């Protein structure tokens, strides 16, 4: 069988399969039923400075080929994460990637400063928080703000910084280049696409938040396009996600340019998939003629002279 090991910059993974933040809890429930060592690592739910209860219900809804959510970053806050959850996560003996979210620059800086534990191999900065300056836009949709924020976190942390991009932008390449200029070690993409579902009987949006983030198979083509565009625009590694529901999807994501992949919404539909995915990808890549999974990264042969 071909080699499964990959690396995302300085982060070595036994295989390229990671759970996407917020779609796997902290792995504790899954660990009761599945072998966690089948994963390349574990990615936490977003950690914020304070405890967050999240948005009011309903905050999750099914859509054609996807899921709309407005959970609102529910989590117990950084103190409980470090004292209670991290020690339990460490028992899995997997590389730990901590997803961080804040309301302002100083939140990210303060969170990053508290992530000194050596078991944490990377910080994944979720930049979908509101941009205080522009009001409704997220920081992640303004290249200058992205560069400034990443540079501010870079100053206080030696950890690998994976910057998680929002797809709700006009040109993802501008944001990717800005994150790289700020000092990102890798980019994670994509987060969810803003959407809305409507209950025509009540004439109300289905989610109490009105809008939510669309994920699942419906967004796979968007994610593949963005990963491919970023692969050509930056020289740092990419972690690809968005709609992966099979080994074929995961291999396509790596061909587009991802060094590792994350599985999100599929965990809610087919919880066993993520645990067999690395072996399935290994068998598929071998069948396709690759001599390692790492070799699949960026092997896409784009038609020339087209965008
Ligand atoms: C219920 C739910 C909760 C999520 N929570 C987070 C989160 O806390 N932090 C984050 O960066 N992304 C979060 N995401 C986004 C996912 O990590 C992922 O980027 C997105 O769902 C696309 O992947 P998928 O199509 O495989 O689900 C969440 C997604 C869902 C569906």
PDB file of N, CA and C in Angstrom, residues 1 9 12 43 47 53 62 84-86 97 113 120 127 131 137 148 151 156 162 166 180 186 222 227 267 273 306-307:
ATOM      1  N   UNK A   1       0.837  -1.211   0.000  1.00  0.00           N
ATOM      2  CA  UNK A   1       0.000   0.000   0.000  1.00  0.00           C
ATOM      3  C   UNK A   1       0.876   1.267   0.000  1.00  0.00           C
ATOM      4  N   UNK A   9       3.009  22.060   5.906  1.00  0.00           N
ATOM      5  CA  UNK A   9       4.164  22.826   6.372  1.00  0.00           C
ATOM      6  C   UNK A   9       4.944  21.990   7.374  1.00  0.00           C
ATOM      7  N   UNK A  12       3.407  17.408  10.747  1.00  0.00           N
ATOM      8  CA  UNK A  12       3.372  16.063  10.144  1.00  0.00           C
ATOM      9  C   UNK A  12       2.126  15.322  10.604  1.00  0.00           C
ATOM     10  N   UNK A  43      -9.339  18.501  15.228  1.00  0.00           N
ATOM     11  CA  UNK A  43      -9.524  19.958  15.192  1.00  0.00           C
ATOM     12  C   UNK A  43     -10.652  20.291  16.164  1.00  0.00           C
ATOM     13  N   UNK A  47     -12.827  27.984  19.845  1.00  0.00           N
ATOM     14  CA  UNK A  47     -12.624  28.397  21.235  1.00  0.00           C
ATOM     15  C   UNK A  47     -12.640  29.928  21.256  1.00  0.00           C
ATOM     16  N   UNK A  53     -23.116  30.583  24.673  1.00  0.00           N
ATOM     17  CA  UNK A  53     -24.223  29.616  24.600  1.00  0.00           C
ATOM     18  C   UNK A  53     -24.670  29.434  23.156  1.00  0.00           C
ATOM     19  N   UNK A  62     -31.810  21.240   7.546  1.00  0.00           N
ATOM     20  CA  UNK A  62     -31.375  20.511   6.352  1.00  0.00           C
ATOM     21  C   UNK A  62     -31.717  21.318   5.116  1.00  0.00           C
ATOM     22  N   UNK A  84      -9.999  21.684  31.129  1.00  0.00           N
ATOM     23  CA  UNK A  84     -10.800  20.449  31.133  1.00  0.00           C
ATOM     24  C   UNK A  84     -10.717  19.687  29.800  1.00  0.00           C
ATOM     25  N   UNK A  85     -10.929  20.410  28.699  1.00  0.00           N
ATOM     26  CA  UNK A  85     -11.054  19.708  27.409  1.00  0.00           C
ATOM     27  C   UNK A  85      -9.700  19.304  26.825  1.00  0.00           C
ATOM     28  N   UNK A  86      -8.727  20.204  26.888  1.00  0.00           N
ATOM     29  CA  UNK A  86      -7.423  19.888  26.287  1.00  0.00           C
ATOM     30  C   UNK A  86      -6.780  18.637  26.919  1.00  0.00           C
ATOM     31  N   UNK A  97      -5.219  20.525  16.657  1.00  0.00           N
ATOM     32  CA  UNK A  97      -5.324  21.839  16.019  1.00  0.00           C
ATOM     33  C   UNK A  97      -6.473  22.559  16.719  1.00  0.00           C
ATOM     34  N   UNK A 113      -2.024  33.630  22.752  1.00  0.00           N
ATOM     35  CA  UNK A 113      -1.036  33.668  23.838  1.00  0.00           C
ATOM     36  C   UNK A 113      -1.258  32.545  24.855  1.00  0.00           C
ATOM     37  N   UNK A 120      -0.468  21.142  21.277  1.00  0.00           N
ATOM     38  CA  UNK A 120      -1.165  21.910  20.227  1.00  0.00           C
ATOM     39  C   UNK A 120      -0.184  22.167  19.097  1.00  0.00           C
ATOM     40  N   UNK A 127     -11.708  33.323  10.720  1.00  0.00           N
ATOM     41  CA  UNK A 127     -11.807  34.770  10.492  1.00  0.00           C
ATOM     42  C   UNK A 127     -13.206  35.223  10.074  1.00  0.00           C
ATOM     43  N   UNK A 131     -16.418  42.379  11.267  1.00  0.00           N
ATOM     44  CA  UNK A 131     -15.397  43.413  11.167  1.00  0.00           C
ATOM     45  C   UNK A 131     -15.951  44.666  11.841  1.00  0.00           C
ATOM     46  N   UNK A 137     -19.532  43.340   7.439  1.00  0.00           N
ATOM     47  CA  UNK A 137     -18.589  42.394   6.813  1.00  0.00           C
ATOM     48  C   UNK A 137     -17.771  41.666   7.863  1.00  0.00           C
ATOM     49  N   UNK A 148      -3.361  42.223   8.742  1.00  0.00           N
ATOM     50  CA  UNK A 148      -3.064  42.839  10.047  1.00  0.00           C
ATOM     51  C   UNK A 148      -3.312  41.854  11.190  1.00  0.00           C
ATOM     52  N   UNK A 151      -0.730  39.018  11.217  1.00  0.00           N
ATOM     53  CA  UNK A 151       0.563  39.540  11.675  1.00  0.00           C
ATOM     54  C   UNK A 151       0.551  39.754  13.191  1.00  0.00           C
ATOM     55  N   UNK A 156       2.825  37.047  18.589  1.00  0.00           N
ATOM     56  CA  UNK A 156       2.770  36.511  19.957  1.00  0.00           C
ATOM     57  C   UNK A 156       2.822  34.982  20.005  1.00  0.00           C
ATOM     58  N   UNK A 162      -2.803  28.324  10.909  1.00  0.00           N
ATOM     59  CA  UNK A 162      -3.628  27.975   9.755  1.00  0.00           C
ATOM     60  C   UNK A 162      -4.752  29.009   9.722  1.00  0.00           C
ATOM     61  N   UNK A 166     -13.076  32.554   4.789  1.00  0.00           N
ATOM     62  CA  UNK A 166     -14.504  32.518   4.477  1.00  0.00           C
ATOM     63  C   UNK A 166     -14.669  32.570   2.955  1.00  0.00           C
ATOM     64  N   UNK A 180      -1.093  35.073   3.678  1.00  0.00           N
ATOM     65  CA  UNK A 180       0.304  34.641   3.520  1.00  0.00           C
ATOM     66  C   UNK A 180       1.254  35.792   3.870  1.00  0.00           C
ATOM     67  N   UNK A 186      -0.305  28.154   6.795  1.00  0.00           N
ATOM     68  CA  UNK A 186      -1.184  27.376   5.916  1.00  0.00           C
ATOM     69  C   UNK A 186      -2.542  28.063   5.876  1.00  0.00           C
ATOM     70  N   UNK A 222     -17.744  24.671  -5.130  1.00  0.00           N
ATOM     71  CA  UNK A 222     -17.225  26.005  -4.764  1.00  0.00           C
ATOM     72  C   UNK A 222     -15.889  25.845  -4.035  1.00  0.00           C
ATOM     73  N   UNK A 227      -9.966  26.192  -3.632  1.00  0.00           N
ATOM     74  CA  UNK A 227      -8.690  25.558  -3.286  1.00  0.00           C
ATOM     75  C   UNK A 227      -7.757  25.607  -4.506  1.00  0.00           C
ATOM     76  N   UNK A 267     -20.034  14.033   8.815  1.00  0.00           N
ATOM     77  CA  UNK A 267     -20.021  13.324  10.107  1.00  0.00           C
ATOM     78  C   UNK A 267     -21.426  13.192  10.695  1.00  0.00           C
ATOM     79  N   UNK A 273     -17.668   7.301   8.196  1.00  0.00           N
ATOM     80  CA  UNK A 273     -16.885   7.591   6.988  1.00  0.00           C
ATOM     81  C   UNK A 273     -15.481   8.107   7.300  1.00  0.00           C
ATOM     82  N   UNK A 306      -7.229  29.344 -19.329  1.00  0.00           N
ATOM     83  CA  UNK A 306      -8.588  29.628 -18.806  1.00  0.00           C
ATOM     84  C   UNK A 306      -8.449  30.050 -17.361  1.00  0.00           C
ATOM     85  N   UNK A 307      -9.478  30.746 -16.845  1.00  0.00           N
ATOM     86  CA  UNK A 307      -9.436  31.244 -15.481  1.00  0.00           C
ATOM     87  C   UNK A 307      -9.600  30.097 -14.488  1.00  0.00           C
TER      88      UNK A 307
END
